[in-house]
XYZ file of N, CA and C in Angstrom:
633
model
N 33.871 -77.471 -4.521
C 33.729 -76.871 -5.847
C 33.561 -75.358 -5.745
N 32.954 -74.896 -4.639
C 32.733 -73.470 -4.453
C 34.013 -72.657 -4.454
N 35.136 -73.308 -4.169
C 36.414 -72.590 -4.144
C 36.697 -71.945 -5.490
N 36.371 -72.648 -6.576
C 36.656 -72.140 -7.920
C 35.679 -71.043 -8.348
N 34.654 -70.794 -7.530
C 33.697 -69.731 -7.863
C 34.262 -68.346 -7.540
N 35.382 -68.305 -6.839
C 36.003 -67.022 -6.500
C 36.567 -66.347 -7.745
N 36.696 -65.043 -7.667
C 37.375 -64.317 -8.740
C 38.857 -64.657 -8.691
N 39.577 -64.382 -9.793
C 41.014 -64.657 -9.836
C 41.728 -63.937 -8.701
N 41.387 -62.660 -8.510
C 42.023 -61.885 -7.441
C 41.693 -62.457 -6.066
N 40.417 -62.776 -5.866
C 39.996 -63.304 -4.574
C 40.671 -64.623 -4.255
N 40.806 -65.488 -5.270
C 41.441 -66.784 -5.049
C 42.914 -66.627 -4.673
N 43.616 -65.728 -5.376
C 45.032 -65.503 -5.071
C 45.202 -64.950 -3.661
N 44.340 -63.997 -3.294
C 44.423 -63.409 -1.958
C 44.117 -64.442 -0.877
N 43.121 -65.278 -1.131
C 42.771 -66.330 -0.169
C 43.937 -67.293 0.010
N 44.505 -67.715 -1.107
C 45.620 -68.661 -1.076
C 46.831 -68.049 -0.379
N 47.123 -66.796 -0.717
C 48.271 -66.122 -0.104
C 48.095 -66.004 1.403
N 46.895 -65.645 1.828
C 46.630 -65.472 3.257
C 46.804 -66.790 4.012
N 46.277 -67.870 3.435
C 46.364 -69.170 4.106
C 47.809 -69.656 4.169
N 48.513 -69.569 3.044
C 49.901 -70.057 3.001
C 50.786 -69.230 3.930
N 50.665 -67.906 3.869
C 51.498 -67.060 4.724
C 51.193 -67.287 6.205
N 49.931 -67.555 6.523
C 49.556 -67.790 7.919
C 50.090 -69.131 8.421
N 49.859 -70.187 7.647
C 50.261 -71.524 8.091
C 51.770 -71.690 8.162
N 52.500 -71.019 7.271
C 53.956 -71.182 7.276
C 54.619 -70.411 8.416
N 53.830 -69.693 9.200
C 54.371 -69.074 10.414
C 54.471 -70.094 11.550
N 53.799 -71.232 11.385
C 53.865 -72.289 12.395
C 55.239 -72.955 12.305
N 55.930 -73.158 13.408
C 57.245 -73.811 13.377
C 57.192 -75.137 12.630
N 58.210 -75.362 11.784
C 58.375 -76.589 11.006
C 57.388 -76.732 9.849
N 56.547 -75.744 9.624
C 55.670 -75.764 8.447
C 56.289 -74.849 7.394
N 56.832 -75.446 6.342
C 57.497 -74.680 5.286
C 56.722 -74.666 3.978
N 55.878 -75.686 3.779
C 55.166 -75.820 2.516
C 53.687 -76.089 2.777
N 52.848 -75.628 1.859
C 51.405 -75.853 1.957
C 50.899 -76.275 0.583
N 50.062 -77.307 0.543
C 49.423 -77.690 -0.713
C 47.920 -77.690 -0.516
N 47.189 -77.402 -1.594
C 45.734 -77.311 -1.540
C 45.101 -78.466 -2.306
N 44.031 -79.010 -1.763
C 43.178 -79.962 -2.465
C 41.777 -79.380 -2.534
N 41.118 -79.533 -3.663
C 39.735 -79.103 -3.825
C 38.913 -80.341 -4.158
N 38.009 -80.717 -3.263
C 37.246 -81.966 -3.414
C 38.166 -83.169 -3.628
N 39.300 -83.161 -2.938
C 40.211 -84.289 -2.997
C 41.183 -84.291 -4.157
N 41.089 -83.293 -5.028
C 41.991 -83.207 -6.181
C 42.885 -81.986 -6.065
N 44.070 -82.059 -6.699
C 45.023 -80.952 -6.622
C 44.420 -79.661 -7.150
N 44.701 -78.567 -6.465
C 44.241 -77.249 -6.899
C 44.850 -76.903 -8.244
N 44.020 -76.405 -9.172
C 44.483 -76.003 -10.490
C 44.458 -74.493 -10.617
N 45.413 -73.938 -11.386
C 45.392 -72.501 -11.616
C 44.423 -72.165 -12.738
N 44.358 -70.891 -13.131
C 43.376 -70.482 -14.129
C 43.678 -71.004 -15.528
N 44.862 -71.637 -15.706
C 45.190 -72.248 -16.987
C 45.036 -73.766 -16.949
N 44.525 -74.280 -15.829
C 44.287 -75.711 -15.713
C 45.483 -76.526 -15.281
N 46.571 -75.863 -14.888
C 47.772 -76.568 -14.446
C 47.780 -76.693 -12.928
N 48.312 -77.800 -12.385
C 48.380 -77.950 -10.930
C 49.215 -76.842 -10.290
N 48.712 -76.262 -9.210
C 49.440 -75.208 -8.502
C 50.644 -75.789 -7.773
N 50.484 -76.982 -7.227
C 51.591 -77.641 -6.543
C 51.800 -77.137 -5.125
N 52.948 -77.488 -4.583
C 53.287 -77.097 -3.211
C 53.713 -75.632 -3.195
N 53.235 -74.886 -2.206
C 53.498 -73.442 -2.146
C 54.288 -73.068 -0.901
N 55.078 -72.025 -1.040
C 55.821 -71.463 0.081
C 55.433 -70.000 0.238
N 55.720 -69.431 1.396
C 55.330 -68.050 1.659
C 55.977 -67.066 0.701
N 57.233 -67.328 0.299
C 57.927 -66.365 -0.549
C 57.443 -66.359 -1.993
N 56.489 -67.254 -2.330
C 55.914 -67.221 -3.666
C 54.913 -66.087 -3.814
N 54.464 -65.547 -2.699
C 53.445 -64.505 -2.730
C 54.069 -63.171 -2.363
N 54.101 -62.273 -3.337
C 54.711 -60.970 -3.123
C 53.714 -60.022 -2.478
N 54.234 -59.044 -1.756
C 53.387 -58.026 -1.140
C 53.157 -56.908 -2.138
N 51.933 -56.764 -2.583
C 51.597 -55.701 -3.526
C 50.674 -54.693 -2.892
N 50.717 -53.479 -3.394
C 49.774 -52.455 -2.953
C 48.852 -52.120 -4.112
N 47.691 -51.546 -3.803
C 46.777 -51.139 -4.855
C 46.264 -52.341 -5.629
N 46.210 -52.174 -6.951
C 45.658 -53.212 -7.809
C 46.725 -54.039 -8.503
N 47.962 -53.981 -8.033
C 49.040 -54.660 -8.726
C 48.851 -56.163 -8.802
N 48.118 -56.717 -7.827
C 47.944 -58.158 -7.819
C 47.104 -58.610 -9.009
N 46.357 -57.669 -9.626
C 45.540 -57.994 -10.782
C 46.331 -58.015 -12.079
N 47.562 -57.571 -12.041
C 48.334 -57.409 -13.262
C 48.552 -58.736 -13.966
N 48.242 -58.728 -15.261
C 48.532 -59.892 -16.084
C 49.587 -59.509 -17.098
N 50.484 -60.430 -17.370
C 51.539 -60.183 -18.328
C 51.530 -61.258 -19.400
N 52.054 -60.914 -20.545
C 52.154 -61.858 -21.645
C 53.625 -62.082 -21.957
N 54.005 -63.327 -22.131
C 55.398 -63.648 -22.423
C 55.452 -64.750 -23.485
N 56.446 -64.679 -24.326
C 56.680 -65.735 -25.304
C 57.820 -66.608 -24.797
N 57.516 -67.849 -24.527
C 58.497 -68.780 -23.989
C 58.980 -69.739 -25.075
N 60.259 -70.053 -25.034
C 60.806 -71.130 -25.857
C 61.026 -72.309 -24.915
N 60.210 -73.327 -25.088
C 60.262 -74.506 -24.227
C 60.850 -75.678 -24.988
N 61.494 -76.564 -24.258
C 62.163 -77.708 -24.878
C 61.481 -79.001 -24.454
N 60.882 -79.680 -25.436
C 60.251 -80.971 -25.209
C 61.001 -82.023 -26.027
N 60.503 -83.244 -26.070
C 61.173 -84.317 -26.797
C 60.650 -84.421 -28.230
N 61.500 -84.935 -29.114
C 61.041 -85.184 -30.476
C 60.356 -86.553 -30.539
N 59.896 -86.929 -31.707
C 59.123 -88.164 -31.853
C 59.933 -89.400 -31.492
N 61.211 -89.394 -31.791
C 62.060 -90.560 -31.508
C 62.539 -90.620 -30.061
N 62.369 -89.523 -29.322
C 62.801 -89.500 -27.930
C 64.297 -89.439 -27.753
N 65.011 -89.005 -28.812
C 66.468 -88.945 -28.710
C 67.025 -87.528 -28.810
N 66.143 -86.561 -29.032
C 66.563 -85.160 -29.140
C 65.499 -84.261 -28.511
N 65.897 -83.040 -28.192
C 64.949 -82.031 -27.749
C 64.396 -81.289 -28.954
N 63.208 -80.771 -28.795
C 62.580 -80.002 -29.863
C 62.014 -78.725 -29.263
N 62.255 -77.598 -29.907
C 61.788 -76.318 -29.371
C 60.312 -76.107 -29.690
N 59.612 -75.560 -28.720
C 58.213 -75.173 -28.878
C 58.092 -73.730 -28.398
N 57.620 -72.864 -29.261
C 57.410 -71.470 -28.879
C 55.963 -71.309 -28.453
N 55.767 -70.806 -27.233
C 54.424 -70.730 -26.655
C 54.198 -69.348 -26.043
N 53.086 -68.740 -26.390
C 52.718 -67.446 -25.809
C 51.820 -67.703 -24.611
N 52.202 -67.155 -23.475
C 51.485 -67.428 -22.229
C 51.080 -66.119 -21.560
N 49.839 -66.034 -21.142
C 49.372 -64.920 -20.321
C 49.338 -65.414 -18.879
N 49.983 -64.687 -17.992
C 50.094 -65.169 -16.617
C 49.999 -64.019 -15.626
N 49.704 -64.352 -14.392
C 49.617 -63.365 -13.323
C 51.009 -62.925 -12.906
N 51.174 -61.628 -12.660
C 52.472 -61.116 -12.220
C 52.843 -61.648 -10.847
N 51.904 -62.326 -10.193
C 52.173 -62.935 -8.904
C 53.075 -64.157 -9.029
N 53.209 -64.686 -10.245
C 54.011 -65.877 -10.486
C 55.347 -65.475 -11.098
N 56.432 -65.984 -10.559
C 57.753 -65.683 -11.111
C 57.926 -66.396 -12.444
N 58.777 -65.836 -13.307
C 58.980 -66.396 -14.633
C 59.563 -67.813 -14.561
N 60.468 -68.048 -13.615
C 61.058 -69.382 -13.497
C 60.017 -70.427 -13.102
N 59.101 -70.064 -12.207
C 58.045 -71.006 -11.817
C 57.077 -71.225 -12.976
N 56.813 -70.169 -13.734
C 55.944 -70.298 -14.895
C 56.515 -71.302 -15.895
N 57.817 -71.213 -16.149
C 58.465 -72.143 -17.077
C 58.280 -73.581 -16.597
N 58.503 -73.816 -15.312
C 58.361 -75.175 -14.775
C 56.918 -75.657 -14.886
N 55.961 -74.787 -14.609
C 54.560 -75.171 -14.737
C 54.229 -75.570 -16.167
N 54.754 -74.803 -17.120
C 54.469 -75.082 -18.527
C 55.101 -76.404 -18.965
N 56.302 -76.690 -18.496
C 56.962 -77.950 -18.850
C 56.206 -79.149 -18.280
N 55.775 -79.026 -17.037
C 55.064 -80.126 -16.389
C 53.687 -80.314 -17.005
N 53.040 -79.226 -17.376
C 51.738 -79.333 -18.042
C 51.858 -80.144 -19.320
N 52.993 -80.001 -20.005
C 53.253 -80.816 -21.186
C 52.909 -80.122 -22.479
N 52.761 -80.931 -23.512
C 52.560 -80.427 -24.866
C 51.085 -80.095 -25.088
N 50.834 -78.984 -25.746
C 49.475 -78.557 -26.048
C 49.091 -78.964 -27.463
N 47.795 -78.888 -27.755
C 47.295 -79.242 -29.083
C 48.006 -78.421 -30.156
N 48.423 -79.093 -31.206
C 49.066 -78.401 -32.319
C 50.572 -78.312 -32.198
N 51.110 -78.648 -31.039
C 52.566 -78.620 -30.853
C 53.134 -80.003 -31.167
N 53.948 -80.079 -32.180
C 54.469 -81.373 -32.637
C 55.697 -81.770 -31.822
N 55.455 -82.145 -30.598
C 56.529 -82.540 -29.689
C 55.933 -83.488 -28.657
N 56.784 -83.961 -27.737
C 56.342 -84.948 -26.757
C 56.838 -84.544 -25.369
N 56.068 -84.858 -24.318
C 56.430 -84.429 -22.956
C 57.730 -85.038 -22.467
N 58.368 -84.360 -21.531
C 59.635 -84.834 -20.977
C 59.556 -85.110 -19.477
N 58.504 -84.621 -18.828
C 58.402 -84.730 -17.372
C 57.072 -85.371 -16.993
N 57.118 -86.271 -16.025
C 55.899 -86.873 -15.487
C 54.925 -85.755 -15.091
N 53.705 -85.727 -15.651
C 52.769 -84.638 -15.374
C 52.275 -84.579 -13.935
N 52.525 -85.630 -13.170
C 52.133 -85.630 -11.751
C 53.182 -84.967 -10.867
N 54.312 -84.589 -11.463
C 55.394 -83.955 -10.698
C 54.927 -82.635 -10.103
N 55.317 -82.391 -8.879
C 54.980 -81.125 -8.211
C 56.245 -80.304 -7.999
N 56.110 -79.007 -8.171
C 57.210 -78.081 -7.902
C 57.156 -77.695 -6.426
N 58.151 -78.128 -5.678
C 58.209 -77.753 -4.258
C 58.592 -76.281 -4.141
N 59.598 -75.869 -4.904
C 60.000 -74.463 -4.902
C 60.897 -74.193 -6.094
N 60.912 -72.939 -6.521
C 61.838 -72.468 -7.545
C 62.336 -71.107 -7.097
N 63.632 -70.954 -6.967
C 64.207 -69.673 -6.552
C 65.442 -69.376 -7.391
N 65.731 -68.091 -7.527
C 66.933 -67.662 -8.231
C 67.800 -66.879 -7.257
N 69.061 -67.275 -7.153
C 69.997 -66.597 -6.263
C 71.377 -66.568 -6.906
N 71.953 -65.380 -6.984
C 73.302 -65.212 -7.531
C 73.461 -65.848 -8.910
N 72.433 -65.698 -9.733
C 72.518 -66.184 -11.099
C 72.251 -67.659 -11.289
N 71.901 -68.363 -10.213
C 71.585 -69.783 -10.301
C 70.115 -69.998 -9.980
N 69.441 -70.807 -10.786
C 68.050 -71.157 -10.511
C 68.028 -72.498 -9.790
N 67.435 -72.509 -8.604
C 67.334 -73.731 -7.804
C 65.920 -74.296 -7.947
N 65.833 -75.469 -8.561
C 64.543 -76.111 -8.811
C 64.414 -77.312 -7.883
N 63.429 -77.277 -7.013
C 63.197 -78.352 -6.057
C 61.885 -79.044 -6.426
N 61.970 -80.309 -6.856
C 60.803 -81.072 -7.283
C 60.496 -82.191 -6.298
N 59.270 -82.665 -6.331
C 58.958 -83.791 -5.457
C 59.451 -85.091 -6.104
N 59.389 -86.183 -5.354
C 59.994 -87.444 -5.793
C 59.316 -88.059 -7.014
N 58.139 -87.552 -7.354
C 57.465 -88.043 -8.561
C 58.320 -87.807 -9.794
N 59.168 -86.798 -9.748
C 60.047 -86.488 -10.878
C 60.926 -87.676 -11.250
N 61.271 -88.490 -10.254
C 62.142 -89.645 -10.505
C 61.385 -90.797 -11.164
N 60.058 -90.729 -11.128
C 59.243 -91.745 -11.791
C 58.962 -91.244 -13.200
N 59.792 -91.662 -14.109
C 59.750 -91.109 -15.471
C 59.192 -92.137 -16.447
N 57.907 -92.027 -16.786
C 57.313 -93.005 -17.691
C 57.617 -92.719 -19.157
N 58.277 -91.607 -19.436
C 58.536 -91.217 -20.817
C 59.618 -92.113 -21.438
N 59.367 -92.574 -22.626
C 60.331 -93.425 -23.323
C 61.284 -92.538 -24.123
N 62.120 -91.819 -23.391
C 63.056 -90.880 -24.009
C 64.418 -91.027 -23.348
N 65.454 -90.535 -24.003
C 66.797 -90.621 -23.444
C 66.873 -89.882 -22.111
N 67.707 -90.409 -21.213
C 67.715 -89.912 -19.843
C 68.148 -88.456 -19.703
N 68.920 -87.944 -20.644
C 69.357 -86.552 -20.565
C 68.228 -85.559 -20.829
N 67.241 -85.992 -21.599
C 66.252 -85.040 -22.099
C 65.398 -84.354 -21.024
N 64.894 -85.076 -20.004
C 64.135 -84.364 -18.975
C 64.966 -83.288 -18.270
N 66.233 -83.601 -17.983
C 67.090 -82.632 -17.295
C 67.316 -81.404 -18.163
N 67.713 -81.624 -19.408
C 68.023 -80.485 -20.274
C 66.779 -79.809 -20.829
N 65.649 -80.483 -20.776
C 64.382 -79.811 -21.062
C 64.172 -78.683 -20.063
N 64.451 -78.975 -18.795
C 64.332 -77.975 -17.726
C 65.408 -76.903 -17.860
N 66.646 -77.345 -17.983
C 67.787 -76.415 -17.977
C 67.733 -75.466 -19.176
N 67.559 -76.011 -20.373
C 67.526 -75.158 -21.560
C 66.361 -74.173 -21.510
N 65.188 -74.645 -21.069
C 64.008 -73.776 -21.007
C 64.209 -72.633 -20.021
N 64.753 -72.945 -18.850
C 64.968 -71.912 -17.836
C 66.045 -70.919 -18.254
N 67.111 -71.416 -18.854
C 68.200 -70.513 -19.230
C 67.812 -69.618 -20.397
N 66.915 -70.085 -21.255
C 66.431 -69.232 -22.333
C 65.500 -68.141 -21.814
N 64.717 -68.463 -20.802
C 63.695 -67.533 -20.319
C 64.197 -66.572 -19.250
N 65.146 -67.009 -18.447
C 65.572 -66.231 -17.285
C 67.043 -65.823 -17.409
N 67.399 -64.757 -16.737
C 68.785 -64.286 -16.748
C 69.574 -65.034 -15.684
N 69.978 -66.250 -16.024
C 70.688 -67.094 -15.065
C 71.900 -67.716 -15.736
N 72.805 -68.234 -14.897
C 74.039 -68.850 -15.399
C 73.994 -70.368 -15.344
N 73.035 -70.918 -14.611
C 72.959 -72.364 -14.487
C 71.762 -72.775 -13.658
N 71.520 -74.089 -13.604
C 70.358 -74.631 -12.897
C 70.809 -75.764 -11.978
N 70.354 -75.724 -10.740
C 70.593 -76.787 -9.767
C 69.252 -77.456 -9.477
N 69.151 -78.738 -9.779
C 67.908 -79.476 -9.564
C 68.047 -80.345 -8.322
N 67.023 -80.354 -7.497
C 67.005 -81.229 -6.324
C 65.656 -81.932 -6.255
N 65.617 -83.018 -5.487
C 64.382 -83.766 -5.282
C 64.065 -83.739 -3.801
N 63.003 -83.020 -3.466
C 62.601 -82.818 -2.079
C 63.777 -82.346 -1.234
N 64.531 -81.401 -1.804
C 65.638 -80.780 -1.102
C 66.955 -81.504 -1.186
N 66.974 -82.703 -1.754
C 68.193 -83.496 -1.825
C 68.831 -83.391 -3.209
N 70.138 -83.118 -3.241
C 70.855 -83.070 -4.518
C 71.687 -84.330 -4.760
N 71.942 -85.099 -3.714
C 72.701 -86.346 -3.879
C 71.757 -87.436 -4.386
N 71.263 -87.182 -5.581
C 70.267 -88.050 -6.209
C 70.706 -88.324 -7.631
N 70.483 -89.531 -8.098
C 70.784 -89.876 -9.486
C 69.473 -90.049 -10.244
N 69.317 -89.287 -11.308
C 68.129 -89.400 -12.138
C 68.343 -90.514 -13.147
N 67.457 -91.497 -13.111
C 67.568 -92.689 -13.957
C 68.931 -93.348 -13.771
N 69.716 -93.552 -14.834
C 70.933 -94.351 -14.718
C 72.156 -93.563 -14.253
N 72.354 -92.377 -14.807
C 73.647 -91.718 -14.552
C 73.610 -90.195 -14.448
N 72.414 -89.602 -14.431
C 72.341 -88.140 -14.354
C 72.373 -87.703 -12.891
N 73.562 -87.337 -12.418
C 73.715 -86.906 -11.035
C 73.220 -85.468 -10.882
N 72.409 -85.236 -9.872
C 71.830 -83.915 -9.679
C 72.697 -82.999 -8.818
N 73.772 -83.532 -8.226
C 74.597 -82.696 -7.346
C 75.626 -81.901 -8.152
N 75.155 -81.244 -9.199
C 76.018 -80.405 -10.027
C 75.193 -79.269 -10.618
N 75.886 -78.253 -11.067
C 75.224 -77.130 -11.721
C 75.146 -77.424 -13.214
N 73.946 -77.464 -13.736
C 73.758 -77.747 -15.156
C 73.640 -76.451 -15.954
N 74.245 -76.455 -17.114
C 74.119 -75.352 -18.063
C 73.476 -75.880 -19.339
N 72.910 -74.978 -20.134
C 72.199 -75.381 -21.341
C 73.106 -76.169 -22.288
N 72.527 -77.164 -22.938
C 73.237 -77.955 -23.934
C 72.377 -77.983 -25.199
N 72.723 -77.122 -26.149
C 71.924 -77.013 -27.368
C 72.311 -78.059 -28.404
N 73.334 -78.860 -28.127
C 73.681 -79.949 -29.041
C 72.629 -81.051 -28.989
N 71.804 -81.035 -27.952
C 70.742 -82.029 -27.818
C 69.482 -81.647 -28.584
N 69.485 -80.439 -29.161
C 68.293 -79.951 -29.852
C 68.286 -80.435 -31.295
N 67.161 -80.969 -31.707
C 67.000 -81.480 -33.062
C 67.209 -80.373 -34.084
N 68.007 -80.667 -35.092
C 68.248 -79.729 -36.175
C 67.096 -79.843 -37.159
N 66.256 -78.803 -37.209
C 65.072 -78.850 -38.048
C 65.383 -79.046 -39.520
N 66.563 -78.626 -39.937
C 66.903 -78.744 -41.353
C 67.149 -80.183 -41.764
N 67.424 -81.050 -40.772
C 67.733 -82.445 -41.117
C 66.621 -83.417 -40.740
N 65.506 -82.889 -40.261
C 64.411 -83.749 -39.799
C 63.909 -84.654 -40.925
N 63.761 -84.108 -42.112
C 63.154 -84.850 -43.210
C 64.168 -85.651 -44.035
N 65.427 -85.581 -43.672
C 66.438 -86.287 -44.448
C 66.425 -87.790 -44.143
């Protein structure tokens, strides 16, 4: 429990030092933290998940203390589970976290009080890594992602991720993998070995909700 008694800056520095040190060991690419046997949570109460060395940037001075505010448009499920529904959320976050990883954390955390929508991703899912290269966002999730207890159409979890990332980040598409593997089928027919682009036809038309 004493781990959480650290200041925000101290905790980030401690975590960065441990992850960067351990990932220098051959064949150690990822590090996860447990506190009293439970997953480490960030200052917003969301699981930190599996970490890699490149998640921690080298800053000088007080830059590591920088907090930023961003307005995200996130895509969750509607009440019937057959369409996506937009949720606009204002988030204050550490500049140490990339915007793409922030989006994934927010999606996995799920719907907050007052947001009239429903989750699309198993909340136990861990983000192994999120990187952007040549305009493509590569999202690597653990196998929990395939365990989808949500009673929603199979396209919605995928496009919840894709639409949210493409709205927030300057990217051309999203490649999703499960523990590094792309030759995976999500539920019945959603093959992950392809580049996904946003599909706004899946978004509920607010003007027709009450009809």
